[in-house]
Coordinates of C-alpha atoms in Angstrom, one line a residue:
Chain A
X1 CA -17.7 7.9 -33.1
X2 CA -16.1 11.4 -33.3
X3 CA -16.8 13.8 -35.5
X4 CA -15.1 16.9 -37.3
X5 CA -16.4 19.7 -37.0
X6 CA -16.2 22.8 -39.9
X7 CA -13.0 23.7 -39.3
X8 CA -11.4 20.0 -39.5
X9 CA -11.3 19.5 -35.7
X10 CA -12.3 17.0 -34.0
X11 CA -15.7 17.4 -32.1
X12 CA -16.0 18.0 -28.3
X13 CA -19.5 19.0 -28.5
X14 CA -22.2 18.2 -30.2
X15 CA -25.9 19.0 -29.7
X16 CA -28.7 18.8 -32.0
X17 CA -32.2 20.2 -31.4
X18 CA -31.4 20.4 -27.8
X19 CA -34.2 21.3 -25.4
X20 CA -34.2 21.8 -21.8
X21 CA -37.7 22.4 -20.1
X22 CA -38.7 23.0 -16.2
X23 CA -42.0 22.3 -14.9
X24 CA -44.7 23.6 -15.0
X25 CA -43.8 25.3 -18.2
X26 CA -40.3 27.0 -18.0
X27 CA -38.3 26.4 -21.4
X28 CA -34.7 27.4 -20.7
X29 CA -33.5 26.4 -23.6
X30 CA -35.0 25.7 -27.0
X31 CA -33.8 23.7 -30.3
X32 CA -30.2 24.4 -29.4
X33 CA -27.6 23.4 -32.5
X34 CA -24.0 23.5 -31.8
X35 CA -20.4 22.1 -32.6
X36 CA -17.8 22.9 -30.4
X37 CA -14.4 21.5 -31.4
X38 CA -11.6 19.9 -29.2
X39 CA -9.2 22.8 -27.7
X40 CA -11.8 25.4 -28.3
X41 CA -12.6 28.3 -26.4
X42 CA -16.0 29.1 -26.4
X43 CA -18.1 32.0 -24.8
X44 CA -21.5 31.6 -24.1
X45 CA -23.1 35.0 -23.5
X46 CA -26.3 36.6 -22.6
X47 CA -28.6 38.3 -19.9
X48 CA -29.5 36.3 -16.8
X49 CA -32.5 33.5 -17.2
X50 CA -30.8 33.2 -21.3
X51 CA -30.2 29.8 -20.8
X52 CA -26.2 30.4 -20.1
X53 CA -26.3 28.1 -16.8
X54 CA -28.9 25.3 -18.0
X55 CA -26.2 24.6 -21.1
X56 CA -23.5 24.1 -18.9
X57 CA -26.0 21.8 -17.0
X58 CA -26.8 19.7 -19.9
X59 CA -23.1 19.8 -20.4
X60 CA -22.0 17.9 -17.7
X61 CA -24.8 15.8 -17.4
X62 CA -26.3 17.7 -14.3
X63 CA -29.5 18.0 -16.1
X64 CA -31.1 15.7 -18.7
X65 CA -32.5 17.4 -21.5
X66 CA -36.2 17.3 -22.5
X67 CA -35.3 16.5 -26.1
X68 CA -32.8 16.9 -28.4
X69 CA -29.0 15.0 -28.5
X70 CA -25.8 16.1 -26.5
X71 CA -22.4 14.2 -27.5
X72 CA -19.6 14.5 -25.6
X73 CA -16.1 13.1 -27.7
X74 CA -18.6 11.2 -29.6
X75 CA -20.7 9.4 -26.8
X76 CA -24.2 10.1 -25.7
X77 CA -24.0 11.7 -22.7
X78 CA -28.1 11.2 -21.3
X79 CA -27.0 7.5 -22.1
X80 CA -24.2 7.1 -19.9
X81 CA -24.5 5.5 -16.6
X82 CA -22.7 4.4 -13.7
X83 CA -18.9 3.6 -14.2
X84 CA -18.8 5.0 -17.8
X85 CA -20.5 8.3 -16.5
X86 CA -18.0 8.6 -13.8
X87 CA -15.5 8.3 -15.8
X88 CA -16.2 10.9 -18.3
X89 CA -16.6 13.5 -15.3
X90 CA -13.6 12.9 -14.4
X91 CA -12.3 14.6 -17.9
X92 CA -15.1 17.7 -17.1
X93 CA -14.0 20.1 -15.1
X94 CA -16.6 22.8 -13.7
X95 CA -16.9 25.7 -12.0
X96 CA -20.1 26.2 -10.8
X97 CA -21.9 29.9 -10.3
X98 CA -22.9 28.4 -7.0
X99 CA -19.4 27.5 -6.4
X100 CA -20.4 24.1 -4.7
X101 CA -17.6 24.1 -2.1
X102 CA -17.6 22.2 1.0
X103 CA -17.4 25.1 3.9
X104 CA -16.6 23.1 6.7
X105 CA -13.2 21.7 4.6
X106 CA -9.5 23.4 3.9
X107 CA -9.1 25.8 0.4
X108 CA -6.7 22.9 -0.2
X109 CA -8.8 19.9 0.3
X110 CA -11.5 21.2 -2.2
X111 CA -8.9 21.7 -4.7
X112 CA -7.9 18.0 -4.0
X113 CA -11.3 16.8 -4.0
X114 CA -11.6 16.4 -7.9
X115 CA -8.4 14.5 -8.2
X116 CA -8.9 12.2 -5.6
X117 CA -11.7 10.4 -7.1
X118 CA -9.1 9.8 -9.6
X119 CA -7.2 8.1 -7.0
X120 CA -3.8 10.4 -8.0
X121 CA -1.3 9.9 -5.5
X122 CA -0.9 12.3 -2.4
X123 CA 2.6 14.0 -3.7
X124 CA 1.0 15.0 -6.7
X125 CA -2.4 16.1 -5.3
X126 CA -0.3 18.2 -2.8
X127 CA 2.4 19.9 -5.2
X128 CA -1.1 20.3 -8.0
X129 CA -2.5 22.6 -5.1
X130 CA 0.1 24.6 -4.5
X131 CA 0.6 25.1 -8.0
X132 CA -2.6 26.0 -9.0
X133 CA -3.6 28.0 -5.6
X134 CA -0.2 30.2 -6.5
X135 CA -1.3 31.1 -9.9
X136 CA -4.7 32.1 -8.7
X137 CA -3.2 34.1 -5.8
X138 CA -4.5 32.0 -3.0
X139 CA -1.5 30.7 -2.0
X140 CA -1.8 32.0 1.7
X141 CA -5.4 30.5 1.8
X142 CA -4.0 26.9 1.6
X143 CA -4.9 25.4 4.9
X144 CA -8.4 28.3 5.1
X145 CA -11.6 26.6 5.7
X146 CA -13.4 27.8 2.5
X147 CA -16.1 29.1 4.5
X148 CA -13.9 32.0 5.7
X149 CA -13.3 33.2 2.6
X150 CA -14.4 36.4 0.5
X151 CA -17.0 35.6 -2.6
X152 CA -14.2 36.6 -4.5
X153 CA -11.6 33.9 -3.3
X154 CA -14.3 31.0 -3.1
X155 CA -14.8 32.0 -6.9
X156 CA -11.0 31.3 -7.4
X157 CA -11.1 27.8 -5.3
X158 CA -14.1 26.6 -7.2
X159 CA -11.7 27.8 -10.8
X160 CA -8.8 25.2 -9.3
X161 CA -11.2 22.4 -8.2
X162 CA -12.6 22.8 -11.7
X163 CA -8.9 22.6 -14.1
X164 CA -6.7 20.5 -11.0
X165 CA -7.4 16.9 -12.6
X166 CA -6.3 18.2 -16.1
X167 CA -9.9 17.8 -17.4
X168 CA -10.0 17.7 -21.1
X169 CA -13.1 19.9 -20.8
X170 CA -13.8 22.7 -18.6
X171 CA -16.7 24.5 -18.4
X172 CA -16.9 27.7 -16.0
X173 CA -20.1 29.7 -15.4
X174 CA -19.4 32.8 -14.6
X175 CA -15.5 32.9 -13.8
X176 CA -15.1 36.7 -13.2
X177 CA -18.7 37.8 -11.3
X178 CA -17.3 38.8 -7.9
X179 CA -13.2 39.8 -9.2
X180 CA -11.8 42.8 -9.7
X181 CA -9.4 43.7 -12.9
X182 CA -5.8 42.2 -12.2
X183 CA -8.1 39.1 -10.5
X184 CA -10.2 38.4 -13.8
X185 CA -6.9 39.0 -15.6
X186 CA -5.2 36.2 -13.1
X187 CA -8.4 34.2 -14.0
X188 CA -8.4 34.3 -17.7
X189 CA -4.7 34.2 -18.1
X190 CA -5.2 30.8 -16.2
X191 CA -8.1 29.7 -18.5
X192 CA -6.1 30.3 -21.6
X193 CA -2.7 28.2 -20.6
X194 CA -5.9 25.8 -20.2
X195 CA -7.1 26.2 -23.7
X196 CA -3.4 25.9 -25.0
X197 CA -2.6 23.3 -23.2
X198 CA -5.4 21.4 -25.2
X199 CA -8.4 21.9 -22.7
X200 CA -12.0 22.9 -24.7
X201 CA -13.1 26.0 -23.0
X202 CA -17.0 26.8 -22.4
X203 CA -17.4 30.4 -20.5
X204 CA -20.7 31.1 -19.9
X205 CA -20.5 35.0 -18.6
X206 CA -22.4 38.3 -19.2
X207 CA -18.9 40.2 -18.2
X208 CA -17.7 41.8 -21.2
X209 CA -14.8 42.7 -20.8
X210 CA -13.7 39.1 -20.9
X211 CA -14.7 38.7 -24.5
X212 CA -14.8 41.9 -26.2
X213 CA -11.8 41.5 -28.1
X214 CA -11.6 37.7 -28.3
X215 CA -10.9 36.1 -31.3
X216 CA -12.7 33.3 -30.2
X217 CA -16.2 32.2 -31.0
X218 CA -18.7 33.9 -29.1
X219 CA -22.7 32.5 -28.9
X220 CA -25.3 34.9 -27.7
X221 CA -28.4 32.9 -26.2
X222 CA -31.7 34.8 -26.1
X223 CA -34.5 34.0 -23.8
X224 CA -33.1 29.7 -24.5
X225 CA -32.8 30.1 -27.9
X226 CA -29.6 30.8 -30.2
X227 CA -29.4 34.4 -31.1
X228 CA -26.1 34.9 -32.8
X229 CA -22.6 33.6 -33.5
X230 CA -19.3 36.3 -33.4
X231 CA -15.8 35.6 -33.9
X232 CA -14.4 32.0 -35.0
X233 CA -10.8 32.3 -35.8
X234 CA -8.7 29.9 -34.1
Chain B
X1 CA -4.4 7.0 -4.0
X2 CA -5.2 3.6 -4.0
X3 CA -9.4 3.3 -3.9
X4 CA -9.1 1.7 -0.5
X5 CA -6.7 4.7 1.3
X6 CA -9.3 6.9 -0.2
X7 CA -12.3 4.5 1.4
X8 CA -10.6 4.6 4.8
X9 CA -10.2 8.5 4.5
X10 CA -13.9 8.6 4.4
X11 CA -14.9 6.6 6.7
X12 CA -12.7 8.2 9.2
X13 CA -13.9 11.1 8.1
X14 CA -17.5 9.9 8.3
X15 CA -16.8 8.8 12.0
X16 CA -15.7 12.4 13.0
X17 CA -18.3 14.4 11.9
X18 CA -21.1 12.0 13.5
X19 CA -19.3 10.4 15.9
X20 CA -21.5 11.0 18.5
X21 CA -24.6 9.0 16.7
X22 CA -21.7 6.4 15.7
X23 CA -21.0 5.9 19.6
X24 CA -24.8 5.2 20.6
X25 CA -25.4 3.0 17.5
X26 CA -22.1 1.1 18.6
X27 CA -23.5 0.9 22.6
X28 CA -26.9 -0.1 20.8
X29 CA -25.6 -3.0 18.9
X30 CA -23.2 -3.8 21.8
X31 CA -26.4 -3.9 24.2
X32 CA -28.7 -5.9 21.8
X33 CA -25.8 -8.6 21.2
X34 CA -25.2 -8.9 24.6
X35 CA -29.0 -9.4 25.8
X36 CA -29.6 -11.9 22.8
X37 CA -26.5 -13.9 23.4
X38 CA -27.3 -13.6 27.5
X39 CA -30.6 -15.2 26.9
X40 CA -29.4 -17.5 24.3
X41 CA -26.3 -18.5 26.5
X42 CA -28.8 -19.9 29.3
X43 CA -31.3 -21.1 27.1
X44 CA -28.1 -23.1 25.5
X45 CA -27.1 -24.8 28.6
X46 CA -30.7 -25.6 29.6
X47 CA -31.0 -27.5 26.5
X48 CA -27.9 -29.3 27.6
X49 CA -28.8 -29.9 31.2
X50 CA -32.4 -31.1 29.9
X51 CA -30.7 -33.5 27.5
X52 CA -28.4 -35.1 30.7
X53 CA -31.7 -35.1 32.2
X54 CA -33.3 -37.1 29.8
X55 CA -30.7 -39.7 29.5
X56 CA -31.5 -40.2 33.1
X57 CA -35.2 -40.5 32.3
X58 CA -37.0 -43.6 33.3
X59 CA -40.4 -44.6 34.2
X60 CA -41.0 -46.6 37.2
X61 CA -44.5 -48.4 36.7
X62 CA -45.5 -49.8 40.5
X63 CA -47.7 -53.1 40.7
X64 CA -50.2 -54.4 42.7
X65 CA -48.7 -58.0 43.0
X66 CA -45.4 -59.2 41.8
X67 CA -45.4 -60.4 38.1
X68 CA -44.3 -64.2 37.7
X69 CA -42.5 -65.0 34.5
X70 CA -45.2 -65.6 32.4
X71 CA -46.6 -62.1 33.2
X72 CA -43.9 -60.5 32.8
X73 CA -43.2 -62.0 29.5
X74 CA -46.6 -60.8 29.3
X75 CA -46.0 -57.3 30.5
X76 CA -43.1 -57.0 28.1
X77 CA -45.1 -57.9 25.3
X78 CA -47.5 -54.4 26.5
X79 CA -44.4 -52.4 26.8
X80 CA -43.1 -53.3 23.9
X81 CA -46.4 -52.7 21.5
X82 CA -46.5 -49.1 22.6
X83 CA -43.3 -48.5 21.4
X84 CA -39.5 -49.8 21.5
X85 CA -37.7 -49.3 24.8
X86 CA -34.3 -49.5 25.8
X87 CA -34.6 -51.5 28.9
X88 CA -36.8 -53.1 30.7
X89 CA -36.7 -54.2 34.6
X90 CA -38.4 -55.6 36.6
X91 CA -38.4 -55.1 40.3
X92 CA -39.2 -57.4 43.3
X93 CA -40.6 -56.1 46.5
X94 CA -37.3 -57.4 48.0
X95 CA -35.2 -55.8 45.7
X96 CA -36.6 -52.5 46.0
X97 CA -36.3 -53.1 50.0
X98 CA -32.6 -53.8 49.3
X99 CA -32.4 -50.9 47.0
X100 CA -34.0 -48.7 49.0
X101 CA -31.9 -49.8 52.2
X102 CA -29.2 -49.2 50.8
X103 CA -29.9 -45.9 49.9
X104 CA -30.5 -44.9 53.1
X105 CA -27.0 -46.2 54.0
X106 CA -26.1 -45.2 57.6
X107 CA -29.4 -44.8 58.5
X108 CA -30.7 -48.0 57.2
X109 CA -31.8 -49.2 61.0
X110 CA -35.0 -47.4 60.6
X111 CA -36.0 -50.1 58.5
X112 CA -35.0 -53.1 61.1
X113 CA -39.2 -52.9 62.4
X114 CA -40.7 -53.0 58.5
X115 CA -41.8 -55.3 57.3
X116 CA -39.4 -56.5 54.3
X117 CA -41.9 -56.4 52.0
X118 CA -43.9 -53.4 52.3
X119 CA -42.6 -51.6 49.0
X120 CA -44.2 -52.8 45.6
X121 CA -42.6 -54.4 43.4
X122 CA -42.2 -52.3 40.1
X123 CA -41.3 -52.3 36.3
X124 CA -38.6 -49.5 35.7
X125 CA -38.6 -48.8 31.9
X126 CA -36.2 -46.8 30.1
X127 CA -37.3 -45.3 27.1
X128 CA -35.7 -45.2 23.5
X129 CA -33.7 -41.6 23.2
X130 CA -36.2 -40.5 20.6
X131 CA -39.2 -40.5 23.0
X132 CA -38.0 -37.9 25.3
X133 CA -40.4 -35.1 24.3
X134 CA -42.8 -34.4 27.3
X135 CA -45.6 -35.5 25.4
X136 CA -44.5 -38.4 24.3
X137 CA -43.5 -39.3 27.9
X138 CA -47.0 -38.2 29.0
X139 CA -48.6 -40.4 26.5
X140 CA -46.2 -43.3 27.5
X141 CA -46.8 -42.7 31.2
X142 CA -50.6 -42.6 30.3
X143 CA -50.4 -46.5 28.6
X144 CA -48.3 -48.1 31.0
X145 CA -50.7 -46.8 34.0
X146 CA -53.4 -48.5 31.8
X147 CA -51.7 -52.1 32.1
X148 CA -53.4 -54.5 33.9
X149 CA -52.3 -54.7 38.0
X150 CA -50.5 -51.0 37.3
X151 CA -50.5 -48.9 40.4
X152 CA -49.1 -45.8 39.4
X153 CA -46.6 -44.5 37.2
X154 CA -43.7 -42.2 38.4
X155 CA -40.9 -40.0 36.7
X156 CA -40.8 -37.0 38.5
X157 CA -43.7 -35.6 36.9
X158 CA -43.9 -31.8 38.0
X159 CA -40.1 -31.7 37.6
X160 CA -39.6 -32.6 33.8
X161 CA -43.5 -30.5 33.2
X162 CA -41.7 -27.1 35.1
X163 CA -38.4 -27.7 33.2
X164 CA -40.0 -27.9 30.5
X165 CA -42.3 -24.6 30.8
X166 CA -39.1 -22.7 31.6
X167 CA -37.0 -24.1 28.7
X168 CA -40.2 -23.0 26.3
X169 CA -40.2 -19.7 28.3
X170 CA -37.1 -19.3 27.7
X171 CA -36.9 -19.9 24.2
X172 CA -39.6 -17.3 23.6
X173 CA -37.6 -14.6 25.1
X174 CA -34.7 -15.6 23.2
X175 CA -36.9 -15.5 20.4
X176 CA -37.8 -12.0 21.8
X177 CA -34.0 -11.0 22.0
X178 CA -33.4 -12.0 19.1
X179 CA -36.0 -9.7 17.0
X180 CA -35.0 -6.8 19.6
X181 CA -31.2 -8.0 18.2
X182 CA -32.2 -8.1 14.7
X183 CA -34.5 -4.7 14.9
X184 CA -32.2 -2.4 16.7
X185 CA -29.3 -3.5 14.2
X186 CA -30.9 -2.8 11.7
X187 CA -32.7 0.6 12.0
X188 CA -30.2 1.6 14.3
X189 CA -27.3 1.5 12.0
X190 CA -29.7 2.6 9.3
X191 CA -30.6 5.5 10.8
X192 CA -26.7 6.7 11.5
X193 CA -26.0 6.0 8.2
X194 CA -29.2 8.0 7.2
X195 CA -27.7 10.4 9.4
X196 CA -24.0 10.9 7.6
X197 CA -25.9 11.0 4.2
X198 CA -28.1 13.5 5.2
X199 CA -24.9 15.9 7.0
X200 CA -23.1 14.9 3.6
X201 CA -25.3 15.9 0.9
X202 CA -23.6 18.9 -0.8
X203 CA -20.6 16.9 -0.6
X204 CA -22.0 13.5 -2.3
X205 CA -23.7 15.4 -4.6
X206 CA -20.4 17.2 -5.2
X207 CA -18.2 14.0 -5.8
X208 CA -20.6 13.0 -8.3
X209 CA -20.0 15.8 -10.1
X210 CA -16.2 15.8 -10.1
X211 CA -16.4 12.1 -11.5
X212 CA -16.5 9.6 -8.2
X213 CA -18.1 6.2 -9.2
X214 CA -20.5 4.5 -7.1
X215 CA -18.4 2.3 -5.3
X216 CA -15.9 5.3 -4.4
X217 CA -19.4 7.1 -2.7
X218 CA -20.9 3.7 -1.5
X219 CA -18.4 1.9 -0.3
X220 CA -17.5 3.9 2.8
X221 CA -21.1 3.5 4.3
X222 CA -21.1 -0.2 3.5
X223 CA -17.5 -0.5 5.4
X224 CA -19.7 2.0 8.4
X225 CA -22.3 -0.6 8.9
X226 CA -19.7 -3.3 9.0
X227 CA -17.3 -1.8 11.0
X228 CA -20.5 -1.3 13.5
X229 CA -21.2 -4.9 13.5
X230 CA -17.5 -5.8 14.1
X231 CA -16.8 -3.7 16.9
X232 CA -20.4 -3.7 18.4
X233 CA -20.9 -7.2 18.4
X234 CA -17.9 -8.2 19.3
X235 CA -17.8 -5.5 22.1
X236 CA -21.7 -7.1 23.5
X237 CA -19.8 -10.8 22.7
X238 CA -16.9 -9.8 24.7
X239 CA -19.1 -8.1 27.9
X240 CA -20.9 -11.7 28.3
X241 CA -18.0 -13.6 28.4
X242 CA -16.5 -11.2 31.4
X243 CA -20.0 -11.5 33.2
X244 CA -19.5 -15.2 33.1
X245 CA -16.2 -15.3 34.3
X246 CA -17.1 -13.0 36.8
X247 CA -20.8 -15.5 38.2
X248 CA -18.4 -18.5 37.9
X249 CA -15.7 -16.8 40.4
X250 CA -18.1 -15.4 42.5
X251 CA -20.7 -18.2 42.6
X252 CA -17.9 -21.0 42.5
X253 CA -18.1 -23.4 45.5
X254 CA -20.8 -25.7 46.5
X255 CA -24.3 -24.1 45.4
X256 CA -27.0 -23.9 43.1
X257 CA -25.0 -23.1 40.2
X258 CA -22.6 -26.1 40.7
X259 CA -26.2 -28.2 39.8
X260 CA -25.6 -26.9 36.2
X261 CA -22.4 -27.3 34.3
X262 CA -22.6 -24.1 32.9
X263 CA -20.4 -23.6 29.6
X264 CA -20.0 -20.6 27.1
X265 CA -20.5 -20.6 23.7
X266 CA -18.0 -22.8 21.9
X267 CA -15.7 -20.3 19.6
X268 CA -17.7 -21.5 16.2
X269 CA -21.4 -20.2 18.6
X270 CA -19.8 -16.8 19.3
X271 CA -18.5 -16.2 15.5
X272 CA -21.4 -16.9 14.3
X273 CA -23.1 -14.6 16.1
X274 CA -20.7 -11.8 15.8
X275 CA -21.1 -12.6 11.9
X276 CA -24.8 -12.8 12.2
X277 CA -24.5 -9.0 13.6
X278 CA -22.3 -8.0 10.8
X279 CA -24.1 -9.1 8.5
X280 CA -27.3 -7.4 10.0
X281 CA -25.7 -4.1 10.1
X282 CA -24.3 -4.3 6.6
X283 CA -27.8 -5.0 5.7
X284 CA -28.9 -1.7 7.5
X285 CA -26.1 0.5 5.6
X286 CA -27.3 -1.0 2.7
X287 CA -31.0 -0.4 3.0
X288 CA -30.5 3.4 4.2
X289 CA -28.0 3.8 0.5
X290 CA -30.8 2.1 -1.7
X291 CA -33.1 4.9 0.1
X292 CA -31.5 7.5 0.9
X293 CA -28.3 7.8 -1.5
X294 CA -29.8 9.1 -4.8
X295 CA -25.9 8.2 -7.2

């Protein structure tokens, strides 16, 4: 069942005591409370080994977690299986710190990639691409095997895989690490006509200048745990 | 996209990037199919010839003296205890002179200084269908040469007992084939697939993670394996038909072969196998996904 959360929202995410541990005894992240509401932006931030990626990991179901609850729109996420689990990636969209692009394939046909498993029809797969690879400035990389391409570019491909199926929820881990200004600009100008759009937002980053003056919330994790909350008006 | 485009996309896709493996797994099954059903094709026709054979199958039990009536009431009493028979004759020495003139047709004047009784008179007894095994003929053979006045009994002895060995060594190579058949299938297609999987990890692990259900990541092996069995079987199915129509023109004309009417499978025989293969390398795919494809 959804939730609200504080502000009279309805719930995105939910987690309660969350705790993520690697063997042999490597605790990422400990007791981890949160409510994130739907058509949020929210910043996760942090020094490297905080906990930042692991979240977004529990998040979309990459990684179990030791203990603790994660909801997703009101369903258990380390409870879904098969169809159901398939389905509800289909409405995450993420852009991985390790970009996870296929370097033998076209900038275009990773783009693509997410929305075919939604079985979306060519013509809109195609003119989605073009859109999307414009706004990040990648338009002349279309038919580029992403293998050739800077860190920087790959970074943008990964950002368009991750929003071209219209997910309800993207999560982005570390959007702006290889950009420069006007290209973190491009990319966060592109985030935020996610956000208005209705998308819930979770940026995991240690950049800054991407959330200095934000008026969204901002989460500082220390060493896995929660350290403090900024920000919050909507 | 319909689910199906999408499949095809992969598999296609699939095919490309190993198509090298996909070739020698295809020339593998091809192979296989075509030594089982070559083995199986021969074996099937021996079976045939050995059951013309056997309808021709009698006994011929020679006697000392010829039987009078009441003997061979007698006689057919003996026959009869062992087990039923389908006919029973009995054979006079002049009879079998006749017979056995007559046989000799143009050449019958060899016979004008014999005496006309020199051949003994004999019991020819056909047995019931259902004792046509060779042991049971043996054991047959073995009681009528026990009846009382019983010379010898005849039917062509080392010819059914050598048929016989070859039929059984041919069924054990059949046999043979047909594990080689069921083996290579098998691990042959699983290892290709276990190949793909293994060239495809990042991007199966990826599609996962952008949402693609199990069937959309499965099915495109499964429809590999098949495809395999489809083309490779029909391929090896194919090959031994054109190596039988090629014996039958070359050896046609009076010869050994013409001893033999030799047939190919009957459409329902070939289909079967070719489904038999299918089936096998669908069973490979499958095993190598259960293993190898952690969704």
């Amino acid at each position: 069942m959804k939730t609200k959360s504080n502000n009279g929202l309805e719930t995105m995410i939910e987690l309660i005591k969350v705790s993520k541990e690697y063997p042999p005894d490597v605790v990422a992240l400990k007791d981890l409370s949160l409510s994130i509401a739907s058509g949020e932006m929210f910043f996760v931030i942090g020094m490297s080994g905080a906990g930042k990626t692991t979240l977004l990991k529990l998040l979309c179901s990459m990684e179990i977690p030791s203990s603790g609850l994660i909801e997703i729109s009101g369903k258990p996420i380390s409870q879904l299986k098969g169809h159901h689990l398939a389905r509800l990636r289909q409405k995450i969209g993420v852009a991985y710190q390790d970009f996870k692009l296929l370097n033998d394939r076209t900038t275009a046909e990773n783009v693509a990639i997410s929305m075919e498993v939604s079985y979306k029809k060519p013509q809109i797969i195609k003119k989605r691409v073009r859109d999307l690879l414009e706004q990040l400035g990648l338009a002349d990389k279309h038919d580029t095997i992403t293998g050739e391409l800077s860190r920087g570019e790959q970074q943008r491909v990964t950002l368009a895989r991750a929003i071209a199926n219209s997910p309800t929820m993207i999560l982005v881990d570390e959007p702006t690490g290889n950009l420069d200004a006007v290209t973190t600009e491009m990319v966060m100008n592109l985030l935020n006509k996610c956000n208005k759009a209705g998308a819930t937002v979770v940026i995991a980053t240690h950049d800054d200048s991407i959330y200095r003056h934000t008026s969204h919330r901002v989460m500082e994790l220390r060493k896995g745990r929660f350290h403090m909350m900024t920000g919050g008006i909507l | 996209m319909s689910f199906w485009l999408t499949v095809f996309r992969q598999v296609g896709r699939n095919i490309r990037q190993t198509w090298a493996s996909q070739l020698m797994t295809l020339l593998t099954v091809s192979l296989s199919v075509l030594i089982f059903a070559f083995f199986y094709l021969i074996y099937a026709n021996m079976l045939t010839f050995g059951e013309k054979l056997g309808d021709d199958l009698s006994l011929i039990v020679y006697l000392e003296d010829e039987p009078g009536p009441e003997l061979q009431l007698q006689l057919t009493k003996k026959i009869t205890t062992f087990d039923e028979v389908e006919k029973i004759r009995f054979i006079s020495r002049a009879e079998a002179y006749q017979r056995f003139a007559r046989q000799l047709g143009q050449n019958q004047d060899v016979l004008n200084d014999m005496p006309k009784d020199f051949l003994p008179p004999s019991i020819e007894v056909v047995p019931l269908k259902n004792l046509r095994s060779l042991n049971q003929v043996k054991l047959f053979s073995a009681y009528l040469s026990r009846l009382p006045g019983t010379l010898k009994v005849q039917y062509g002895q080392d010819w059914v007992e050598r048929f016989y060995y070859f039929t059984k060594l041919l069924s054990i190579i059949v046999l043979l084939s047909g594990t080689l058949l069921i083996l290579t299938t098998i691990f042959m297609v699983a290892y290709t697939i276990r190949l793909t999987i293994l060239g495809r990890q990042a991007e199966l692990e990826l599609l996962k993670l952008v949402g693609a259900t199990n069937n959309y990541i499965r099915t495109p092996f499964l429809l590999e394996g098949l495809l395999q069995g489809i083309i490779g079987s029909s391929l090896g199915i194919v090959s031994l038909y054109a190596l039988y129509e090629w014996i039958k023109l070359r050896f046609s004309g009076p010869g050994f072969l013409n001893l033999f009417e030799f047939s190919f499978f009957s459409p329902v025989v070939s289909i079967t196998i070719i489904c038999v293969s299918i089936l096998l390398c669908t069973l490979g795919s499958y095993s190598t996904m259960q293993k190898f494809l952690r969704i």
